[in-house]
C-alpha positions as a Markdown table, in Angstrom:
| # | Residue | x | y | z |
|---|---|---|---|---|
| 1 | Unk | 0.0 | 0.0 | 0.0 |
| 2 | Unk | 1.3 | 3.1 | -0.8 |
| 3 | Unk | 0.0 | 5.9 | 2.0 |
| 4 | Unk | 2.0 | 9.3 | 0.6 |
| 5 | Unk | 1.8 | 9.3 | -3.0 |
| 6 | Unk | 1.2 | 11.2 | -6.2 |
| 7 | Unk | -2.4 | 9.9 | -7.5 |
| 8 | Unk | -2.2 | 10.1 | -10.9 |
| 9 | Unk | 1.4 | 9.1 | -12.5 |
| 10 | Unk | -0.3 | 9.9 | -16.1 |
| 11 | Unk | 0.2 | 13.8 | -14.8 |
| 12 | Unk | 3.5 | 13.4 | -14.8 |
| 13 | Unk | 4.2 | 12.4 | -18.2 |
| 14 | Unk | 1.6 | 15.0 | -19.6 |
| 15 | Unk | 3.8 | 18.0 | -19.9 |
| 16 | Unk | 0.5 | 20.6 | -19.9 |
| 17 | Unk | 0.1 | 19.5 | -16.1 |
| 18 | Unk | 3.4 | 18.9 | -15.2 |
| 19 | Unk | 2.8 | 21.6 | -12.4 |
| 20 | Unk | 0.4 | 18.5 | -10.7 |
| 21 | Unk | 3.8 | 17.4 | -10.4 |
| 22 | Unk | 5.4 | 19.7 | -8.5 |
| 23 | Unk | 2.0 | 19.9 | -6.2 |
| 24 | Unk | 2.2 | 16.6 | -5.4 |
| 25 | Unk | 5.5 | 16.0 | -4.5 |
| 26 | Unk | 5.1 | 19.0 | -2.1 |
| 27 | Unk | 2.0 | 17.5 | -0.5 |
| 28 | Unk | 4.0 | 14.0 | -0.4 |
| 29 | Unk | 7.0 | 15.6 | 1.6 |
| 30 | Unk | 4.6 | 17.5 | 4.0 |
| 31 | Unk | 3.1 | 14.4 | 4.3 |
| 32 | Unk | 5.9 | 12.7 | 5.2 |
| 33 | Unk | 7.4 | 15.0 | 7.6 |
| 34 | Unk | 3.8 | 15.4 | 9.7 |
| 35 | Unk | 3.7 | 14.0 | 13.4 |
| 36 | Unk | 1.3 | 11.2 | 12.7 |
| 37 | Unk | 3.6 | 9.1 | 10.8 |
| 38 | Unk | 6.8 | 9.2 | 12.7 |
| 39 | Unk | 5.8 | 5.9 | 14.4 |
| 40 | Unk | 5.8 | 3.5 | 11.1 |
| 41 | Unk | 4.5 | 3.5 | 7.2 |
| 42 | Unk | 1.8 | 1.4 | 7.8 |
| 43 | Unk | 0.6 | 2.1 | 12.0 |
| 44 | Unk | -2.1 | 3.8 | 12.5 |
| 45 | Unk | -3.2 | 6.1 | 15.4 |
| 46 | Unk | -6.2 | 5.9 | 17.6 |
| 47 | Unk | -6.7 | 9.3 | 19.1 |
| 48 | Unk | -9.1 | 7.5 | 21.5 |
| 49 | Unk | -12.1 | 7.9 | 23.8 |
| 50 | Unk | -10.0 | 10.0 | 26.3 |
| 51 | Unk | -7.3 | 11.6 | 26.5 |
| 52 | Unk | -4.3 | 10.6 | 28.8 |
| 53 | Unk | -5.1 | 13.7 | 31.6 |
| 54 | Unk | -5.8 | 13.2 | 34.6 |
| 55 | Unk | -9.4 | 13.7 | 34.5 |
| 56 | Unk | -9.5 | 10.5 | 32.3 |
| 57 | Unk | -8.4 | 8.6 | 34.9 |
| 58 | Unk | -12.3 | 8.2 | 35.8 |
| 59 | Unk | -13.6 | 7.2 | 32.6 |
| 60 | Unk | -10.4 | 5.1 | 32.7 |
| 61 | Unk | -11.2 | 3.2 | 36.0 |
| 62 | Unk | -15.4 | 2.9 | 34.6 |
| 63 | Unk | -14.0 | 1.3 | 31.4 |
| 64 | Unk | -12.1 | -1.4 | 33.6 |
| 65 | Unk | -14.8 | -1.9 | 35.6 |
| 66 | Unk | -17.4 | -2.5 | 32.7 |
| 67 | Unk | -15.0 | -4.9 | 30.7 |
| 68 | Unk | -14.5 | -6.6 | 33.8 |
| 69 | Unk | -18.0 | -7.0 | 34.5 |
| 70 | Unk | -18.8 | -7.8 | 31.3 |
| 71 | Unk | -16.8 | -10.8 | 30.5 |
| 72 | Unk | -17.9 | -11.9 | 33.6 |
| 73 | Unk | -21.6 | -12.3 | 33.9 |
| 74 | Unk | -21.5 | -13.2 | 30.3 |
| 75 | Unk | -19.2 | -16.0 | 30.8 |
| 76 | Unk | -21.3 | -16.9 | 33.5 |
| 77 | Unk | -24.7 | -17.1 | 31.4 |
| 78 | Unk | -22.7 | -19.4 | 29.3 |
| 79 | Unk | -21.7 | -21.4 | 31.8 |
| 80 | Unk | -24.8 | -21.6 | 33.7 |
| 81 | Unk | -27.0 | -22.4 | 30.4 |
| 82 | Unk | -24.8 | -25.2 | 29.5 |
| 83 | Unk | -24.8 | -26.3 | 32.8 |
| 84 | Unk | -28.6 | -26.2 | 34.2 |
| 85 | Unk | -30.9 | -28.7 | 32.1 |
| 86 | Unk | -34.0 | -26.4 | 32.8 |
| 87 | Unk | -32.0 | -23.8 | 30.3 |
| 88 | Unk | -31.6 | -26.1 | 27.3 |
| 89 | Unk | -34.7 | -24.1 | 25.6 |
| 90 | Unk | -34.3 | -22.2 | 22.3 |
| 91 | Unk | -34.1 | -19.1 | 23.5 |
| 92 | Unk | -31.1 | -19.9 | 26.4 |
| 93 | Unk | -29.2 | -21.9 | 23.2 |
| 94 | Unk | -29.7 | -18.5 | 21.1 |
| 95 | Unk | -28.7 | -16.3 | 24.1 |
| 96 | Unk | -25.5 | -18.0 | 25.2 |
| 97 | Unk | -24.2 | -17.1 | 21.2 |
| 98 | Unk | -25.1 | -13.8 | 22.3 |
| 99 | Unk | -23.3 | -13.6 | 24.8 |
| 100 | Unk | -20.2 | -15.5 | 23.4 |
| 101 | Unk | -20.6 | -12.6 | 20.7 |
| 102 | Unk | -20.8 | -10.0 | 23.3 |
| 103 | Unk | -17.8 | -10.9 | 25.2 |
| 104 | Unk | -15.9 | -11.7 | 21.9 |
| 105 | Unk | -16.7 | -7.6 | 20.8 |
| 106 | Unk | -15.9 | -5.7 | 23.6 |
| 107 | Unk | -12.4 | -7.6 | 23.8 |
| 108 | Unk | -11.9 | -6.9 | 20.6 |
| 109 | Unk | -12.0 | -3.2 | 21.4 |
| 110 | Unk | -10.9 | -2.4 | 25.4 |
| 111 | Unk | -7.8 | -4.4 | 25.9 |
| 112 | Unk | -6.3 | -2.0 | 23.2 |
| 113 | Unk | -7.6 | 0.9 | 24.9 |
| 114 | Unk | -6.4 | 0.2 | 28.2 |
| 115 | Unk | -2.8 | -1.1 | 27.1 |
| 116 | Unk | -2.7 | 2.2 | 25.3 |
| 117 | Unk | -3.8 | 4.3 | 28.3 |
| 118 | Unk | -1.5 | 2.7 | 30.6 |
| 119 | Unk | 1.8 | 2.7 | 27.8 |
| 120 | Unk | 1.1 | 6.1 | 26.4 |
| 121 | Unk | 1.3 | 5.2 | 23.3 |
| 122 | Unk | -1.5 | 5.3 | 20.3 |
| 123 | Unk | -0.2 | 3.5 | 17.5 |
| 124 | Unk | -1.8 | 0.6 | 16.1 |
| 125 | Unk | -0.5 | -1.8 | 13.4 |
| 126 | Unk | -2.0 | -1.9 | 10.4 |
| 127 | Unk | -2.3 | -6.1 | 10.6 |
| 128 | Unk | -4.2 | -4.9 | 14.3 |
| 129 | Unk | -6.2 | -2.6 | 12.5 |
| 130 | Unk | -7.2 | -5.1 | 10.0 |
| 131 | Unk | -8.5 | -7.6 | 12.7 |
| 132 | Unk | -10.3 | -4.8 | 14.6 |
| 133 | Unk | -12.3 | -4.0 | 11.5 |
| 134 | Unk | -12.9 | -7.6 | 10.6 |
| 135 | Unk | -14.2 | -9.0 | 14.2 |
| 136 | Unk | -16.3 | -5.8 | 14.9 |
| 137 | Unk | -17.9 | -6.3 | 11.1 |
| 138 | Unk | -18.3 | -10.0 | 11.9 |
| 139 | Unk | -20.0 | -9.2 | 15.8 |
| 140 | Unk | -22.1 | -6.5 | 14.8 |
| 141 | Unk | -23.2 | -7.9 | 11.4 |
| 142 | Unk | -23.8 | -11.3 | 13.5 |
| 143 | Unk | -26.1 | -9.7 | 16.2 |
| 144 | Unk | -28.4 | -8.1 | 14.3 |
| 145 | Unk | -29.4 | -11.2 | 12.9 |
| 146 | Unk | -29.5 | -13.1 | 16.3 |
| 147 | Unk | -31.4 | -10.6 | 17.9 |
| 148 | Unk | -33.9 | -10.8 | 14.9 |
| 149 | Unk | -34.0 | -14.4 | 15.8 |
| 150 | Unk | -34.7 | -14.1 | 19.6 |
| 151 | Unk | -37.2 | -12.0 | 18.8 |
| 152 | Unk | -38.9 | -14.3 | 16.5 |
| 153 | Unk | -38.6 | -17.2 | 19.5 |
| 154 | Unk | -40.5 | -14.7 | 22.0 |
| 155 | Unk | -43.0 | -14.5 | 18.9 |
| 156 | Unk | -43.9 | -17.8 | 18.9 |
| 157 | Unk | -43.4 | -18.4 | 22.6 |
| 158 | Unk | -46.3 | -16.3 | 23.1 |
| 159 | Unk | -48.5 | -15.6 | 20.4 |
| 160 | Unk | -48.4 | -19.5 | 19.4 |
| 161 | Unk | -48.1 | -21.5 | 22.5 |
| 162 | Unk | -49.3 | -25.0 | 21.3 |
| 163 | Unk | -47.0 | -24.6 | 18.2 |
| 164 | Unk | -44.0 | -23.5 | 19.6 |
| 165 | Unk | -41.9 | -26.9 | 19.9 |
| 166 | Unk | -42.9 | -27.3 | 16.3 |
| 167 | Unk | -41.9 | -23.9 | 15.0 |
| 168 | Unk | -38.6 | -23.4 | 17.6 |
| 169 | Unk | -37.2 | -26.4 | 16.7 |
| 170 | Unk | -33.6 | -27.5 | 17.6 |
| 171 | Unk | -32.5 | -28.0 | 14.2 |
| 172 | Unk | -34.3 | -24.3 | 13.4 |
| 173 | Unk | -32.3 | -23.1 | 16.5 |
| 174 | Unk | -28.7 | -24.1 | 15.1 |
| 175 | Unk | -29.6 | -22.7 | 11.7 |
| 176 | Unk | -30.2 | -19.4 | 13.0 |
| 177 | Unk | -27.2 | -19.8 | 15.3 |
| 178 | Unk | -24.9 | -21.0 | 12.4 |
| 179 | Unk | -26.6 | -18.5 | 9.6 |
| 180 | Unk | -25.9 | -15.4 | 11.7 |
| 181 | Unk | -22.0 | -16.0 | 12.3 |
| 182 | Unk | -21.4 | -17.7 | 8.9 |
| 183 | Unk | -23.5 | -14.3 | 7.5 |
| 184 | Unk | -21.7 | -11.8 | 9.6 |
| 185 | Unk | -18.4 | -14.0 | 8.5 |
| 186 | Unk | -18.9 | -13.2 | 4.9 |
| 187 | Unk | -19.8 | -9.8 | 5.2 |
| 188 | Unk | -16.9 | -8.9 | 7.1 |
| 189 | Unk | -14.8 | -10.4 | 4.5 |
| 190 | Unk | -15.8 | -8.3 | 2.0 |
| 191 | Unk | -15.8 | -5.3 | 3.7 |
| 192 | Unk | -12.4 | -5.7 | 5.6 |
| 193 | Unk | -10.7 | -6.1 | 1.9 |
| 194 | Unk | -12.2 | -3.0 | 0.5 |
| 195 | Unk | -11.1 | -1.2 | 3.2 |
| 196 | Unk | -7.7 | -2.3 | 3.5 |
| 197 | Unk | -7.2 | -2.0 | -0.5 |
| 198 | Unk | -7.9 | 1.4 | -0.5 |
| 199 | Unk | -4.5 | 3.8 | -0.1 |
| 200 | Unk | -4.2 | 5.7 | 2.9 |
| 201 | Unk | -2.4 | 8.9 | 2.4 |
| 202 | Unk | -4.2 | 11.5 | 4.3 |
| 203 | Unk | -3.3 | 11.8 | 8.0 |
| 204 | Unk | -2.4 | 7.9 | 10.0 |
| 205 | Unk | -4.6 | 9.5 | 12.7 |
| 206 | Unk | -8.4 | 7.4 | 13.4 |
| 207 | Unk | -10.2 | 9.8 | 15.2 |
| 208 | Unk | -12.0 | 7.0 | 17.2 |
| 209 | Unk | -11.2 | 4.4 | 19.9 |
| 210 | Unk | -10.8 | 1.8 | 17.4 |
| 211 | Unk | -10.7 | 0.7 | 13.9 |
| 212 | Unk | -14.1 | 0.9 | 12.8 |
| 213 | Unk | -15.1 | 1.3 | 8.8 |
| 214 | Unk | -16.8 | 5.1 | 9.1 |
| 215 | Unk | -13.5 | 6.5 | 10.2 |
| 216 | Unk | -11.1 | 4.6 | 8.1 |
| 217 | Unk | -13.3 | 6.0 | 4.9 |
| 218 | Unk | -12.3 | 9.3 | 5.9 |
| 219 | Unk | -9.0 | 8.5 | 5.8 |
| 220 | Unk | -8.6 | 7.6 | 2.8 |
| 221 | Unk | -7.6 | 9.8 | -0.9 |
| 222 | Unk | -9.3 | 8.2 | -3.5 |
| 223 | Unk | -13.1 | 8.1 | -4.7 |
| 224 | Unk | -15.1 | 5.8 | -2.2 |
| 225 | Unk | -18.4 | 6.6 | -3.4 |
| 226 | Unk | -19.1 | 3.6 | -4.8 |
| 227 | Unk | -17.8 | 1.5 | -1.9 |
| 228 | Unk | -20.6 | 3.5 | 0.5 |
| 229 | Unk | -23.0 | 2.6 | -1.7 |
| 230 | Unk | -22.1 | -0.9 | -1.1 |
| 231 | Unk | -22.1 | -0.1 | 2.6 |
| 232 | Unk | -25.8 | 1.9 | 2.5 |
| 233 | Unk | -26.5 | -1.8 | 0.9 |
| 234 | Unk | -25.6 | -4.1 | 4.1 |
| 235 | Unk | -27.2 | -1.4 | 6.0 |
| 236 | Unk | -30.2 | -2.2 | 4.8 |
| 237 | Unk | -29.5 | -6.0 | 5.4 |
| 238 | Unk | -28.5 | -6.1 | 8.9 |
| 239 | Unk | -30.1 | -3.0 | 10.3 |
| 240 | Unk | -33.0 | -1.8 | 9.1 |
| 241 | Unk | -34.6 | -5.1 | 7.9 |
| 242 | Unk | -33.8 | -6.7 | 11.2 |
| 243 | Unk | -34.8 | -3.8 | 13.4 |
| 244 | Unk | -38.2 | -3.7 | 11.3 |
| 245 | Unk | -38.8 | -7.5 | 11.9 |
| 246 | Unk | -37.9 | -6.8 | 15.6 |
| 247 | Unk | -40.3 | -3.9 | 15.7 |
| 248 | Unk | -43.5 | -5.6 | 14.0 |
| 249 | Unk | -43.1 | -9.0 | 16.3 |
| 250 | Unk | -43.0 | -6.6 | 19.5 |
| 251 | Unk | -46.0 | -5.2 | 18.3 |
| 252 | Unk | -47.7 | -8.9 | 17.7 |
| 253 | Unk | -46.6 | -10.1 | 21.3 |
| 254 | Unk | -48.3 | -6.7 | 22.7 |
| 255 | Unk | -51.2 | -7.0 | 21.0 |
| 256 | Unk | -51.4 | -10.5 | 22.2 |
| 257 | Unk | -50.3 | -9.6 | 25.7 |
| 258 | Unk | -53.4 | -6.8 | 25.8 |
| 259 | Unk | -56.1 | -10.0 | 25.0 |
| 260 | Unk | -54.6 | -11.7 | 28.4 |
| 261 | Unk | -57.4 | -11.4 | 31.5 |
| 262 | Unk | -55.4 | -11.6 | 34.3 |
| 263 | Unk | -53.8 | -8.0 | 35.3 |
| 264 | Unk | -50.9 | -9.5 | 36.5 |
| 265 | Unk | -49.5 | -11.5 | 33.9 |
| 266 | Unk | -50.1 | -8.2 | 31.4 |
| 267 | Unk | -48.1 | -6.3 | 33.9 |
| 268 | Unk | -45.5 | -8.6 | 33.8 |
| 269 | Unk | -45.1 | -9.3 | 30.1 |
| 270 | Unk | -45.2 | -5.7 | 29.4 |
| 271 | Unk | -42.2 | -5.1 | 31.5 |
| 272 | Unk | -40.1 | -7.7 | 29.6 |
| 273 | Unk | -40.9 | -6.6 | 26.6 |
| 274 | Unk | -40.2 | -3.0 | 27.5 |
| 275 | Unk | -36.8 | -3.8 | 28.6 |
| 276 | Unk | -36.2 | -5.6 | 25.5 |
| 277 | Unk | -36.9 | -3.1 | 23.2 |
| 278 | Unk | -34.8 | -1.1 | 25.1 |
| 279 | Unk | -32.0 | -2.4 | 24.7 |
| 280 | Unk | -32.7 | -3.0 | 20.8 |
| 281 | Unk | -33.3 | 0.4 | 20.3 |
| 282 | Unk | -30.0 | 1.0 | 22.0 |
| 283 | Unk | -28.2 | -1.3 | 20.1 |
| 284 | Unk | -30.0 | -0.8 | 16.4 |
| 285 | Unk | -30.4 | 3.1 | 16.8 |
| 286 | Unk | -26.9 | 4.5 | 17.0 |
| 287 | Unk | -25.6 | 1.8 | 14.5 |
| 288 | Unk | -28.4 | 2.6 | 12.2 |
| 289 | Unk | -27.3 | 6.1 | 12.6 |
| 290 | Unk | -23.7 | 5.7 | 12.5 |
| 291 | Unk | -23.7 | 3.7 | 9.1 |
| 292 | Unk | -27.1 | 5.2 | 7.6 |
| 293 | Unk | -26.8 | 8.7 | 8.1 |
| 294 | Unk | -25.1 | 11.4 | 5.3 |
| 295 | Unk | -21.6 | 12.2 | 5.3 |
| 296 | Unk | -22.3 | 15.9 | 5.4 |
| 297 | Unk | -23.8 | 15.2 | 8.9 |
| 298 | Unk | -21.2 | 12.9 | 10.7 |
| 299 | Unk | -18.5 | 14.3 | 13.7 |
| 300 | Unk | -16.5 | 12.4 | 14.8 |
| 301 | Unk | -16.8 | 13.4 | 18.1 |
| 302 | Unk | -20.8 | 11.9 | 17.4 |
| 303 | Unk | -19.5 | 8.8 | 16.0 |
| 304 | Unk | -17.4 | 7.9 | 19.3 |
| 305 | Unk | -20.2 | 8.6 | 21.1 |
| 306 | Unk | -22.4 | 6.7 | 19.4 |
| 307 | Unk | -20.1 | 3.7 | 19.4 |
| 308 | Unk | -20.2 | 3.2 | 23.0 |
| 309 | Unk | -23.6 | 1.7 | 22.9 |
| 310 | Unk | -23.1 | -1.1 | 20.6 |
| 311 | Unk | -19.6 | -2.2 | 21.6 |
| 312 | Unk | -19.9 | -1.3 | 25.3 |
| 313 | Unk | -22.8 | -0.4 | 26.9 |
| 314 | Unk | -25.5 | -3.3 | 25.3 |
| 315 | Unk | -22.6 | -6.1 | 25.9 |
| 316 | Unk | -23.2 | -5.1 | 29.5 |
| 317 | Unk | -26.7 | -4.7 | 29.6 |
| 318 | Unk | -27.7 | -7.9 | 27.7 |
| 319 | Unk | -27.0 | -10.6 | 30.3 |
| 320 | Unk | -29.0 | -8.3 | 33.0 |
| 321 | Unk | -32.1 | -7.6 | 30.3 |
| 322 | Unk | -32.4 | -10.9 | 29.0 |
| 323 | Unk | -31.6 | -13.5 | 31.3 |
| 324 | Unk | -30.8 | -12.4 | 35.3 |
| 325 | Unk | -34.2 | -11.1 | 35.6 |
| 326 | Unk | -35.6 | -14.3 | 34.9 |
| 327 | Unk | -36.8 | -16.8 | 37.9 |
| 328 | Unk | -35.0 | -19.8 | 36.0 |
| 329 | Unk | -31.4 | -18.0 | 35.5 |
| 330 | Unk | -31.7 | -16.7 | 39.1 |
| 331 | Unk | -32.6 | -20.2 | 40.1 |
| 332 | Unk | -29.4 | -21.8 | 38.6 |
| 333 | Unk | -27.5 | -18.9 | 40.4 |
| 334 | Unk | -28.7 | -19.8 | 43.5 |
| 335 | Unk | -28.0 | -23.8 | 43.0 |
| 336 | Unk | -24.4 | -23.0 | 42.1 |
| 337 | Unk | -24.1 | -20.9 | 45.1 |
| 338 | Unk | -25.8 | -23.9 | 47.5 |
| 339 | Unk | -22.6 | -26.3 | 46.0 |
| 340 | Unk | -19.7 | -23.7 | 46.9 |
| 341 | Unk | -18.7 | -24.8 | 50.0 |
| 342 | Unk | -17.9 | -21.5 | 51.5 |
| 343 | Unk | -21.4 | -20.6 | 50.9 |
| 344 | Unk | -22.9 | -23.6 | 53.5 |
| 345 | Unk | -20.8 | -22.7 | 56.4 |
């Protein structure tokens, strides 16, 4: 890849524009000599969430804390799924791959951010960059289909009762598993070459807390129009169509929840789905608006922002909307806790 270079060779040769020439060799020395690629031809630098003040030493601590937390109680829906016969149901098989996905995401992106807090240094290769862009594409991409997929199981589970071991098969249940990683897989393949094919000559500096495809684009010097069109296109795919199908089987399950006589039960089913659709919204919305929205009306400042809810904040939240609210997860807990031995004395 060449990252400081004259982009059109034919100029040279053409001795009406010869001056292009001249231009460019200017802009390639002054690009050469700039701050941001001192480090290496091919590192890149992330300029971060935070900066390396002492007033970051809070957001700092809450990031370690979250990550930590994370990994945990995801790691320990997995476990405790696996482990507890009364959570082999569709739903617990589809939930533990979110989880797996949710702790495989937000390692992807916070281990780099800490070890670059704590060393002072930026820099990220461009091999590191590469696999950030490819595991985030395959994760995001991967989870819009699965939670399309819960959502269709709490369809069923409640507005067809009798049918459900029919329609939620096991077999059904692996497909969806296996379609949304080997989907996300194969769009993150695509989009990770593009990317990385295109020449980087502008400024090495991301101005984000990791590689992510929205601020590479801007990075680049040649014409990408055609390449966002591409990305408007899986978009469409793995947000809005997913987010729609989400939307319109939430509506079903209320409208069946509102027929149900006993005052309770409404109460009760209206309060999971409300958290549910709070934490899709919080995971569909800002992606939908970080990949949808024009390029006239993107900061970057907006697009960290923005990114903290769908590779920080819904990895968190997931294990506590979806699963340690219910009486059969919290059961399991407590039977794991009854076998530590430190727990019967």
């Amino acid at each position: 890849f060449s990252f400081c270079y004259i982009s059109s060779w034919e100029q040279f040769w053409d001795s009406s524009t010869f001056h292009l020439y001249i231009l460019s060799l200017d802009k390639t020395q002054k690009c050469s000599m700039s701050p941001e690629n001192q480090t290496s031809s091919r590192d890149f630098i992330l300029l971060g969430l935070f900066s390396s003040s002492r007033t970051s030493l809070v957001f700092f601590s809450s990031l370690c804390i979250l990550f930590i937390l994370t990994v945990t109680e995801n790691a320990l829906l997995i476990l405790l799924i696996h482990g507890d016969s009364r959570l082999h149901s569709p739903m617990y098989f589809l939930l533990s791959h979110l989880s797996f996905m949710d702790i495989l995401h937000i390692s992807n992106i916070v281990p780099k951010m800490i070890a670059n807090f704590l060393s002072g240094s930026r820099t990220i290769s461009f091999t590191g960059c590469g696999f950030q862009i490819f595991i985030s594409i395959v994760l995001l991409g991967g989870e819009c289909l699965l939670l399309a997929a819960m959502s269709y199981d709490r369809y069923v589970a409640i507005c067809y009762p009798l049918r459900y071991a029919a329609l939620m098969s096991d077999r059904l249940c692996v497909l969806m598993a296996a379609g949304a990683w080997l989907v996300g897989t194969l769009n993150s393949v695509i989009h990770t070459a593009y990317v990385l094919h295109f020449p980087f000559c502008h400024s090495r500096a991301i101005v984000h807390f990791f590689c992510e495809v929205p601020a590479m684009l801007k990075l680049s010097c040649v014409d990408i129009s055609h390449y966002e069109q591409g990305v408007d296109v899986s978009a469409v795919i793995f947000l809005l169509i997913p987010f729609s199908l989400i939307s319109v089987s939430y509506v079903r399950i209320l409208h069946t929840v509102l027929q149900i006589k006993s005052s309770e039960a409404q109460k009760k089913s209206f309060s999971t789905c409300s958290f549910h659709m709070a934490v899709v919204v919080m995971f569909y919305g800002p992606s939908i608006f970080t990949y949808m929205r024009p390029k006239s009306y993107r900061t970057p400042g907006q697009d960290k922002f923005l990114a903290t809810f769908y590779t920080i904040l819904t990895p968190t939240l997931n294990p506590v909307i979806y699963s340690f609210r219910n009486k059969d997860v919290l059961q399991a807990v407590s039977n794991i806790i009854k076998h530590i031995p430190m727990a019967n004395k």
